[in-house]
Short mmCIF file of C-alpha atoms in Angstrom, two decimals:
data_model
loop_
_atom_site.label_atom_id
_atom_site.label_comp_id
_atom_site.label_asym_id
_atom_site.label_seq_id
_atom_site.Cartn_x
_atom_site.Cartn_y
_atom_site.Cartn_z
CA UNK S 270 -29.45 -5.53 -31.48
CA UNK S 271 -29.46 -9.18 -32.55
CA UNK S 272 -32.00 -10.77 -34.84
CA UNK S 273 -33.21 -13.27 -32.23
CA UNK S 274 -32.87 -14.14 -28.55
CA UNK S 275 -32.51 -17.22 -26.39
CA UNK S 276 -36.28 -17.65 -26.17
CA UNK S 277 -36.42 -17.86 -29.98
CA UNK S 278 -34.03 -20.82 -29.84
CA UNK S 279 -36.42 -22.69 -27.55
CA UNK S 280 -39.06 -22.56 -30.27
CA UNK S 281 -36.86 -24.96 -32.24
CA UNK S 282 -35.31 -27.14 -29.53
CA UNK S 283 -36.27 -28.14 -26.03
CA UNK S 284 -34.90 -25.82 -23.30
CA UNK S 285 -33.11 -28.78 -21.69
CA UNK S 286 -31.36 -29.59 -24.95
CA UNK S 287 -30.37 -25.96 -25.36
CA UNK S 288 -28.89 -25.91 -21.86
CA UNK S 289 -26.97 -29.14 -22.56
CA UNK S 290 -25.55 -27.66 -25.77
CA UNK S 291 -24.41 -24.51 -23.96
CA UNK S 292 -23.15 -25.87 -20.64
CA UNK S 293 -21.83 -29.00 -18.97
CA UNK S 294 -22.56 -27.64 -15.49
CA UNK S 295 -25.05 -29.64 -13.43
CA UNK S 296 -28.04 -27.52 -12.50
CA UNK S 297 -27.52 -24.97 -15.28
CA UNK S 298 -30.61 -23.05 -16.38
CA UNK S 299 -31.48 -20.81 -19.30
CA UNK S 300 -30.54 -17.88 -17.05
CA UNK S 301 -27.13 -19.27 -16.07
CA UNK S 302 -24.31 -16.98 -17.23
CA UNK S 303 -22.52 -19.81 -19.04
CA UNK S 304 -25.68 -20.69 -20.97
CA UNK S 305 -26.56 -17.10 -21.85
CA UNK S 306 -22.97 -16.30 -22.87
CA UNK S 307 -22.71 -19.26 -25.24
CA UNK S 308 -26.22 -18.75 -26.63
CA UNK S 309 -25.58 -15.05 -27.22
CA UNK S 310 -22.28 -15.86 -28.92
CA UNK S 311 -23.88 -18.20 -31.46
CA UNK S 312 -26.79 -15.79 -31.98
CA UNK S 313 -24.28 -13.04 -32.76
CA UNK S 314 -22.42 -15.34 -35.17
CA UNK S 315 -25.66 -16.26 -36.91
CA UNK S 316 -26.51 -12.56 -37.21
CA UNK S 317 -23.14 -11.88 -38.79
CA UNK S 318 -23.78 -14.58 -41.36
CA UNK S 319 -27.18 -13.08 -42.15
CA UNK S 320 -25.60 -9.64 -42.50
CA UNK S 321 -23.11 -11.03 -44.99
CA UNK S 322 -25.96 -12.06 -47.24
CA UNK S 323 -28.43 -9.23 -46.74
CA UNK S 324 -26.91 -5.92 -45.69
CA UNK S 325 -25.81 -5.19 -49.26
CA UNK S 326 -29.41 -5.38 -50.40
CA UNK S 327 -31.08 -4.12 -47.21
CA UNK S 328 -28.61 -1.73 -45.51
CA UNK S 329 -31.30 -0.61 -43.04
CA UNK S 330 -32.15 -4.14 -41.91
CA UNK S 331 -30.36 -3.90 -38.55
CA UNK S 332 -32.47 -0.88 -37.62
CA UNK S 333 -35.84 -2.49 -38.35
CA UNK S 334 -37.91 -3.20 -35.24
CA UNK S 335 -39.39 -5.60 -34.73
CA UNK S 336 -37.05 -7.96 -36.54
CA UNK S 337 -38.78 -9.51 -39.55
CA UNK S 338 -40.11 -12.94 -38.60
CA UNK S 339 -38.29 -14.67 -41.45
CA UNK S 340 -34.95 -13.22 -40.32
CA UNK S 341 -35.65 -14.09 -36.69
CA UNK S 342 -36.41 -17.69 -37.66
CA UNK S 343 -33.34 -18.05 -39.88
CA UNK S 344 -31.14 -16.59 -37.14
CA UNK S 345 -32.46 -19.02 -34.52
CA UNK S 346 -32.01 -22.04 -36.79
CA UNK S 347 -28.46 -21.05 -37.76
CA UNK S 348 -27.57 -20.38 -34.12
CA UNK S 349 -28.76 -23.86 -33.13
CA UNK S 350 -26.70 -25.34 -35.96
CA UNK S 351 -23.66 -23.51 -34.55
CA UNK S 352 -24.37 -24.96 -31.10
CA UNK S 353 -24.35 -28.49 -32.49
CA UNK S 354 -21.24 -27.73 -34.51
CA UNK S 355 -19.57 -26.35 -31.38
CA UNK S 356 -20.23 -29.66 -29.58
CA UNK S 357 -19.22 -31.68 -32.64
CA UNK S 358 -22.57 -33.37 -32.30
CA UNK S 359 -23.87 -32.56 -35.76
CA UNK S 360 -26.81 -34.50 -37.05
CA UNK S 361 -28.38 -34.70 -40.49
CA UNK S 362 -31.47 -32.74 -39.48
CA UNK S 363 -29.62 -29.63 -38.27
CA UNK S 364 -27.16 -29.76 -41.15
CA UNK S 365 -30.13 -29.68 -43.53
CA UNK S 366 -31.72 -26.84 -41.54
CA UNK S 367 -28.53 -24.83 -41.97
CA UNK S 368 -28.36 -25.54 -45.71
CA UNK S 369 -32.03 -24.54 -46.07
CA UNK S 370 -31.35 -21.27 -44.24
CA UNK S 371 -28.36 -20.48 -46.45
CA UNK S 372 -30.47 -21.15 -49.53
CA UNK S 373 -33.18 -18.80 -48.24
CA UNK S 374 -30.60 -16.10 -47.49
CA UNK S 375 -29.15 -16.44 -51.00
CA UNK S 376 -32.63 -16.04 -52.50
CA UNK S 377 -33.33 -13.03 -50.28
CA UNK S 378 -30.04 -11.42 -51.26
CA UNK S 379 -30.95 -11.81 -54.95
CA UNK S 380 -34.46 -10.46 -54.38
CA UNK S 381 -36.06 -13.79 -55.29
CA UNK S 382 -37.62 -14.23 -51.84
CA UNK S 383 -39.47 -11.47 -50.04
CA UNK S 384 -38.73 -10.94 -46.38
CA UNK S 385 -42.50 -10.69 -45.80
CA UNK S 386 -41.80 -7.81 -43.51
CA UNK S 387 -44.66 -5.52 -44.32
CA UNK S 388 -44.68 -1.96 -43.04
CA UNK S 389 -41.41 -1.57 -41.06
CA UNK S 390 -39.11 -2.51 -43.96
CA UNK S 391 -41.22 -0.56 -46.46
CA UNK S 392 -40.84 2.56 -44.27
CA UNK S 393 -37.07 2.04 -43.96
CA UNK S 394 -36.72 1.69 -47.71
CA UNK S 395 -38.90 4.74 -48.38
CA UNK S 396 -37.07 6.89 -45.83
CA UNK S 397 -33.72 6.47 -47.53
CA UNK S 398 -32.25 4.12 -44.94
CA UNK S 399 -31.81 1.57 -47.72
CA UNK S 400 -31.19 1.78 -51.44
CA UNK S 401 -31.24 -0.35 -54.53
CA UNK S 402 -29.80 0.06 -57.99
CA UNK S 403 -31.27 -0.97 -61.29
CA UNK S 404 -27.88 -1.04 -63.03
CA UNK S 405 -27.94 -4.80 -63.56
CA UNK S 406 -25.83 -6.10 -66.41
CA UNK S 407 -25.75 -2.77 -68.28
CA UNK S 408 -23.96 -0.38 -65.95
CA UNK S 409 -23.24 2.10 -68.76
CA UNK S 410 -26.14 4.17 -67.42
CA UNK S 411 -23.84 4.88 -64.46
CA UNK S 412 -20.64 5.71 -66.31
CA UNK S 413 -17.89 7.77 -64.65
CA UNK S 414 -18.72 10.73 -66.96
CA UNK S 415 -22.35 10.77 -65.95
CA UNK S 416 -21.55 10.39 -62.26
CA UNK S 417 -18.99 13.21 -62.37
CA UNK S 418 -21.69 15.61 -63.64
CA UNK S 419 -23.57 15.25 -60.39
#
């Protein structure tokens, strides 16, 4: 399961622009295999980048349905950035969008920005699908001796 789909990309760019970024074929549509393949590839890449930031803090994130809106939005914006990068047609706006997304992911990974997910994530965390540690700087509370006693 990916964090967003092709329709989520069209919330950020015009469908015609999305098609042009994915295909050079005349008459291509959002349903054309070339368009869907390229779009799905960049969506998957964006999801992998998100995972790199967040799965350490939220191991159950991939199993949350529906996908938290903030994650869906970040995924779509990063995927569009990758489409522009793929075409070597980068512009200042999409470069800034990507940098903003990375900053948000860094804050989420540090716990400084809530995912605003509400009930689904709270249930996943409570059910043991995710964990957190309070070790922080002083990890002596989790020394080898203490862990071996368990």
